[in-house]
PDB file of C-alpha atoms in Angstrom:
ATOM      1  CA  MET U   1       0.000   0.000   0.000  1.00  0.00           C
ATOM      2  CA  ASP U   2       2.962   2.318   0.565  1.00  0.00           C
ATOM      3  CA  MET U   3       3.844   2.196  -3.137  1.00  0.00           C
ATOM      4  CA  VAL U   4       0.270   3.130  -4.070  1.00  0.00           C
ATOM      5  CA  LEU U   5       0.423   6.114  -1.716  1.00  0.00           C
ATOM      6  CA  LEU U   6       3.780   7.267  -3.083  1.00  0.00           C
ATOM      7  CA  THR U   7       2.665   6.994  -6.702  1.00  0.00           C
ATOM      8  CA  SER U   8      -0.582   8.798  -5.854  1.00  0.00           C
ATOM      9  CA  ILE U   9       1.364  11.668  -4.307  1.00  0.00           C
ATOM     10  CA  GLY U  10       3.491  11.747  -7.450  1.00  0.00           C
ATOM     11  CA  ALA U  11       0.370  11.842  -9.632  1.00  0.00           C
ATOM     12  CA  VAL U  12      -1.106  14.727  -7.636  1.00  0.00           C
ATOM     13  CA  SER U  13       2.187  16.634  -7.869  1.00  0.00           C
ATOM     14  CA  MET U  14       2.347  16.131 -11.623  1.00  0.00           C
ATOM     15  CA  ALA U  15      -1.282  17.196 -12.032  1.00  0.00           C
ATOM     16  CA  VAL U  16      -0.705  20.403 -10.063  1.00  0.00           C
ATOM     17  CA  LEU U  17       2.395  21.106 -12.156  1.00  0.00           C
ATOM     18  CA  ALA U  18       0.423  20.458 -15.367  1.00  0.00           C
ATOM     19  CA  MET U  19      -2.290  22.889 -14.259  1.00  0.00           C
ATOM     20  CA  PHE U  20       0.227  25.651 -13.589  1.00  0.00           C
ATOM     21  CA  ILE U  21       1.988  25.033 -16.898  1.00  0.00           C
ATOM     22  CA  ARG U  22      -1.343  25.046 -18.729  1.00  0.00           C
ATOM     23  CA  MET U  23      -2.444  28.321 -17.101  1.00  0.00           C
ATOM     24  CA  LYS U  24       0.902  29.935 -17.908  1.00  0.00           C
ATOM     25  CA  ALA U  25       0.815  28.629 -21.494  1.00  0.00           C
ATOM     26  CA  ALA U  26      -2.430  30.507 -22.131  1.00  0.00           C
ATOM     27  CA  ASN U  27      -0.429  33.748 -21.894  1.00  0.00           C
ATOM     28  CA  HIS U  28       1.786  32.797 -24.845  1.00  0.00           C
ATOM     29  CA  PRO U  29       0.922  32.156 -28.498  1.00  0.00           C
ATOM     30  CA  VAL U  30       0.437  28.529 -29.492  1.00  0.00           C
ATOM     31  CA  THR U  31       2.728  26.961 -32.069  1.00  0.00           C
ATOM     32  CA  ILE U  32       2.636  23.608 -33.807  1.00  0.00           C
ATOM     33  CA  LYS U  33       5.778  22.648 -31.902  1.00  0.00           C
ATOM     34  CA  LYS U  34       4.063  23.345 -28.559  1.00  0.00           C
ATOM     35  CA  ILE U  35       1.181  21.104 -29.594  1.00  0.00           C
ATOM     36  CA  ILE U  36       3.205  18.199 -30.939  1.00  0.00           C
ATOM     37  CA  LEU U  37       6.158  17.965 -28.536  1.00  0.00           C
ATOM     38  CA  PRO U  38       4.390  16.930 -25.271  1.00  0.00           C
ATOM     39  CA  PRO U  39       3.160  13.574 -26.623  1.00  0.00           C
ATOM     40  CA  VAL U  40       6.522  13.010 -28.323  1.00  0.00           C
ATOM     41  CA  PHE U  41       8.345  13.583 -25.038  1.00  0.00           C
ATOM     42  CA  MET U  42       5.820  11.470 -23.170  1.00  0.00           C
ATOM     43  CA  SER U  43       6.323   8.601 -25.612  1.00  0.00           C
ATOM     44  CA  THR U  44       9.721   7.929 -24.066  1.00  0.00           C
ATOM     45  CA  GLY U  45       7.805   6.633 -21.041  1.00  0.00           C
ATOM     46  CA  ALA U  46       6.941   3.556 -23.100  1.00  0.00           C
ATOM     47  CA  LEU U  47      10.456   2.363 -22.318  1.00  0.00           C
ATOM     48  CA  MET U  48       9.023   1.301 -18.954  1.00  0.00           C
ATOM     49  CA  PHE U  49       7.558  -1.734 -20.731  1.00  0.00           C
ATOM     50  CA  ILE U  50      11.069  -3.101 -21.295  1.00  0.00           C
ATOM     51  CA  PHE U  51      10.866  -4.216 -17.677  1.00  0.00           C
ATOM     52  CA  PRO U  52       8.462  -7.100 -16.957  1.00  0.00           C
ATOM     53  CA  TYR U  53       7.325  -5.375 -13.746  1.00  0.00           C
ATOM     54  CA  PHE U  54       5.374  -2.787 -15.779  1.00  0.00           C
ATOM     55  CA  ARG U  55       3.929  -5.039 -18.483  1.00  0.00           C
ATOM     56  CA  VAL U  56       0.172  -5.315 -18.850  1.00  0.00           C
ATOM     57  CA  THR U  57      -2.105  -7.959 -20.308  1.00  0.00           C
ATOM     58  CA  SER U  58      -3.937  -7.385 -23.586  1.00  0.00           C
ATOM     59  CA  ILE U  59      -7.189  -6.766 -21.713  1.00  0.00           C
ATOM     60  CA  GLU U  60      -5.542  -4.240 -19.378  1.00  0.00           C
ATOM     61  CA  LEU U  61      -4.016  -2.478 -22.391  1.00  0.00           C
ATOM     62  CA  LEU U  62      -7.391  -2.309 -24.129  1.00  0.00           C
ATOM     63  CA  GLU U  63      -9.166  -1.044 -21.004  1.00  0.00           C
ATOM     64  CA  ALA U  64      -6.567   1.685 -20.419  1.00  0.00           C
ATOM     65  CA  VAL U  65      -6.626   2.860 -24.039  1.00  0.00           C
ATOM     66  CA  ILE U  66     -10.440   2.964 -24.184  1.00  0.00           C
ATOM     67  CA  VAL U  67     -10.716   4.937 -20.929  1.00  0.00           C
ATOM     68  CA  GLY U  68      -7.946   7.303 -22.089  1.00  0.00           C
ATOM     69  CA  ALA U  69      -9.694   7.862 -25.422  1.00  0.00           C
ATOM     70  CA  LEU U  70     -12.975   8.594 -23.637  1.00  0.00           C
ATOM     71  CA  PHE U  71     -11.258  11.086 -21.316  1.00  0.00           C
ATOM     72  CA  SER U  72      -9.628  12.733 -24.342  1.00  0.00           C
ATOM     73  CA  LEU U  73     -13.082  13.576 -25.716  1.00  0.00           C
ATOM     74  CA  ILE U  74     -13.679  15.794 -22.682  1.00  0.00           C
ATOM     75  CA  LEU U  75     -10.379  17.597 -23.242  1.00  0.00           C
ATOM     76  CA  ILE U  76     -11.046  17.972 -26.960  1.00  0.00           C
ATOM     77  CA  LYS U  77     -14.475  19.530 -26.330  1.00  0.00           C
ATOM     78  CA  THR U  78     -13.133  22.045 -23.802  1.00  0.00           C
ATOM     79  CA  THR U  79      -9.980  23.150 -25.645  1.00  0.00           C
ATOM     80  CA  LYS U  80     -10.592  26.233 -27.752  1.00  0.00           C
ATOM     81  CA  PHE U  81      -8.322  28.722 -29.473  1.00  0.00           C
ATOM     82  CA  GLU U  82      -8.696  32.436 -30.029  1.00  0.00           C
ATOM     83  CA  THR U  83      -6.826  34.906 -32.178  1.00  0.00           C
ATOM     84  CA  LYS U  84      -5.199  38.058 -30.929  1.00  0.00           C
ATOM     85  CA  GLY U  85      -3.965  39.981 -33.904  1.00  0.00           C
ATOM     86  CA  SER U  86      -2.104  37.508 -36.058  1.00  0.00           C
ATOM     87  CA  GLU U  87      -1.326  35.087 -33.227  1.00  0.00           C
ATOM     88  CA  ILE U  88      -3.307  32.156 -31.875  1.00  0.00           C
ATOM     89  CA  TYR U  89      -3.763  31.573 -28.149  1.00  0.00           C
ATOM     90  CA  LEU U  90      -5.462  28.928 -26.049  1.00  0.00           C
ATOM     91  CA  LYS U  91      -8.663  30.292 -24.562  1.00  0.00           C
ATOM     92  CA  LYS U  92      -8.497  30.360 -20.797  1.00  0.00           C
ATOM     93  CA  SER U  93     -11.093  28.027 -19.385  1.00  0.00           C
ATOM     94  CA  LYS U  94     -12.041  27.506 -15.752  1.00  0.00           C
ATOM     95  CA  ALA U  95     -13.718  24.282 -16.851  1.00  0.00           C
ATOM     96  CA  PHE U  96     -10.337  22.891 -17.910  1.00  0.00           C
ATOM     97  CA  ILE U  97      -8.969  23.079 -14.351  1.00  0.00           C
ATOM     98  CA  PHE U  98     -12.090  21.394 -12.964  1.00  0.00           C
ATOM     99  CA  ILE U  99     -11.838  18.703 -15.634  1.00  0.00           C
ATOM    100  CA  LEU U 100      -8.194  18.031 -14.773  1.00  0.00           C
ATOM    101  CA  ILE U 101      -9.031  17.860 -11.069  1.00  0.00           C
ATOM    102  CA  SER U 102     -11.969  15.530 -11.796  1.00  0.00           C
ATOM    103  CA  LEU U 103      -9.798  13.277 -13.956  1.00  0.00           C
ATOM    104  CA  LEU U 104      -7.188  13.214 -11.200  1.00  0.00           C
ATOM    105  CA  ILE U 105      -9.777  12.241  -8.594  1.00  0.00           C
ATOM    106  CA  ILE U 106     -11.157   9.508 -10.868  1.00  0.00           C
ATOM    107  CA  ARG U 107      -7.614   8.261 -11.431  1.00  0.00           C
ATOM    108  CA  LEU U 108      -6.819   8.199  -7.709  1.00  0.00           C
ATOM    109  CA  VAL U 109     -10.042   6.382  -6.828  1.00  0.00           C
ATOM    110  CA  ALA U 110      -9.458   3.864  -9.618  1.00  0.00           C
ATOM    111  CA  LYS U 111      -5.887   3.342  -8.457  1.00  0.00           C
ATOM    112  CA  LEU U 112      -7.018   2.680  -4.883  1.00  0.00           C
ATOM    113  CA  MET U 113      -9.706   0.257  -6.058  1.00  0.00           C
ATOM    114  CA  LEU U 114      -7.504  -1.567  -8.567  1.00  0.00           C
ATOM    115  CA  SER U 115      -4.352  -1.748  -6.435  1.00  0.00           C
ATOM    116  CA  SER U 116      -5.796  -4.673  -4.497  1.00  0.00           C
ATOM    117  CA  THR U 117      -6.322  -6.754  -7.649  1.00  0.00           C
ATOM    118  CA  ILE U 118      -3.643  -5.538 -10.074  1.00  0.00           C
ATOM    119  CA  ASP U 119       0.092  -5.466  -9.365  1.00  0.00           C
ATOM    120  CA  VAL U 120       1.428  -1.931  -8.765  1.00  0.00           C
ATOM    121  CA  GLY U 121       3.812  -2.161 -11.734  1.00  0.00           C
ATOM    122  CA  ALA U 122       1.067  -3.247 -14.139  1.00  0.00           C
ATOM    123  CA  LEU U 123      -1.153  -0.529 -12.698  1.00  0.00           C
ATOM    124  CA  ALA U 124       1.558   2.038 -13.427  1.00  0.00           C
ATOM    125  CA  GLY U 125       1.746   0.721 -16.979  1.00  0.00           C
ATOM    126  CA  MET U 126      -2.032   0.956 -17.340  1.00  0.00           C
ATOM    127  CA  PHE U 127      -2.130   4.547 -16.110  1.00  0.00           C
ATOM    128  CA  TYR U 128       0.709   5.487 -18.451  1.00  0.00           C
ATOM    129  CA  LEU U 129      -1.255   3.987 -21.345  1.00  0.00           C
ATOM    130  CA  LEU U 130      -4.419   5.762 -20.187  1.00  0.00           C
ATOM    131  CA  ALA U 131      -2.598   9.117 -20.065  1.00  0.00           C
ATOM    132  CA  PHE U 132      -0.954   8.571 -23.448  1.00  0.00           C
ATOM    133  CA  ALA U 133      -4.249   7.467 -25.032  1.00  0.00           C
ATOM    134  CA  MET U 134      -5.815  10.621 -23.599  1.00  0.00           C
ATOM    135  CA  ILE U 135      -3.109  13.072 -24.675  1.00  0.00           C
ATOM    136  CA  VAL U 136      -2.481  11.861 -28.230  1.00  0.00           C
ATOM    137  CA  PRO U 137      -6.058  12.271 -29.589  1.00  0.00           C
ATOM    138  CA  TRP U 138      -6.399  15.566 -27.714  1.00  0.00           C
ATOM    139  CA  ARG U 139      -3.195  16.940 -29.234  1.00  0.00           C
ATOM    140  CA  VAL U 140      -4.107  15.643 -32.704  1.00  0.00           C
ATOM    141  CA  ALA U 141      -7.452  17.473 -32.433  1.00  0.00           C
ATOM    142  CA  MET U 142      -5.623  20.584 -31.217  1.00  0.00           C
ATOM    143  CA  PHE U 143      -3.266  20.335 -34.184  1.00  0.00           C
ATOM    144  CA  PHE U 144      -6.111  20.269 -36.707  1.00  0.00           C
ATOM    145  CA  GLN U 145      -8.021  23.028 -34.925  1.00  0.00           C
ATOM    146  CA  PHE U 146      -4.844  25.142 -34.824  1.00  0.00           C
ATOM    147  CA  ARG U 147      -4.114  24.561 -38.523  1.00  0.00           C
ATOM    148  CA  LYS U 148      -7.667  25.609 -39.425  1.00  0.00           C
ATOM    149  CA  MET U 149      -7.376  28.825 -37.400  1.00  0.00           C
ATOM    150  CA  ASP U 150      -3.869  29.494 -38.700  1.00  0.00           C
ATOM    151  CA  LYS U 151      -5.108  29.278 -42.306  1.00  0.00           C
ATOM    152  CA  ALA U 152      -7.961  31.657 -41.502  1.00  0.00           C
ATOM    153  CA  VAL U 153      -5.543  34.143 -39.898  1.00  0.00           C
ATOM    154  CA  HIS U 154      -3.249  34.027 -42.934  1.00  0.00           C
ATOM    155  CA  VAL U 155      -6.173  34.462 -45.341  1.00  0.00           C
ATOM    156  CA  LYS U 156      -7.367  37.449 -43.316  1.00  0.00           C
ATOM    157  CA  GLN U 157      -3.844  38.944 -43.411  1.00  0.00           C
ATOM    158  CA  VAL U 158      -3.593  38.519 -47.181  1.00  0.00           C
ATOM    159  CA  GLU U 159      -7.029  40.041 -47.713  1.00  0.00           C
ATOM    160  CA  SER U 160      -6.230  43.038 -45.511  1.00  0.00           C
ATOM    161  CA  ARG U 161      -2.971  43.895 -47.329  1.00  0.00           C
ATOM    162  CA  PRO U 162      -3.249  46.959 -49.502  1.00  0.00           C
ATOM    163  CA  THR U 163      -3.038  46.229 -53.211  1.00  0.00           C
ATOM    164  CA  THR U 164      -0.799  48.301 -55.430  1.00  0.00           C
TER     165      THR U 164
END
C-alpha cells in the first residue's frame, strides 16, 4: 500500500504542475511545436515496458486505451483557441482546471480500487497507457483546430494587405 500512496502523491504533484503550466501557457501564443512535442516527449515513457514489472495484459491495455480515449473527448471539447492579432492563443477556461481535477480524482479512486487486484507495476503501466491514449487524440485534435485557425488568420492577413 505504501507504493500506491507514493505513486498517488506523485500523480497529484504532476497534475498540479500540469495545471500551472497550462495556465501559464495561455499567456503565450500557441505553435505547432508546442502542440506536438508533449506527446513526443511522453512517448519515451513507453520504455518502462522493457521491464516485466510494468507489463500489462492485452485486456488491461485495451481497457486503459479505451478509458484514455474517452477522457480525451472531454479535453477535446473544452480546448478552444482564439486569435489576438495575427497570433493564436489557447482560450483560458475555468472548466479545464475542474476537468483536470476531476480526472485526477477519478484516477486516484481507480488506483485505490484496482491496487488490491492488479500489481502496482502493471497498474503504473495501465495509467501510463491511459494518459498517453488521452493526450495523443487531444493533441491531434488541437493540431487540426490550430491549422484551421492558422489558415484563416493568414487568409485574413492577405485580404487586408493593400493592393498596389
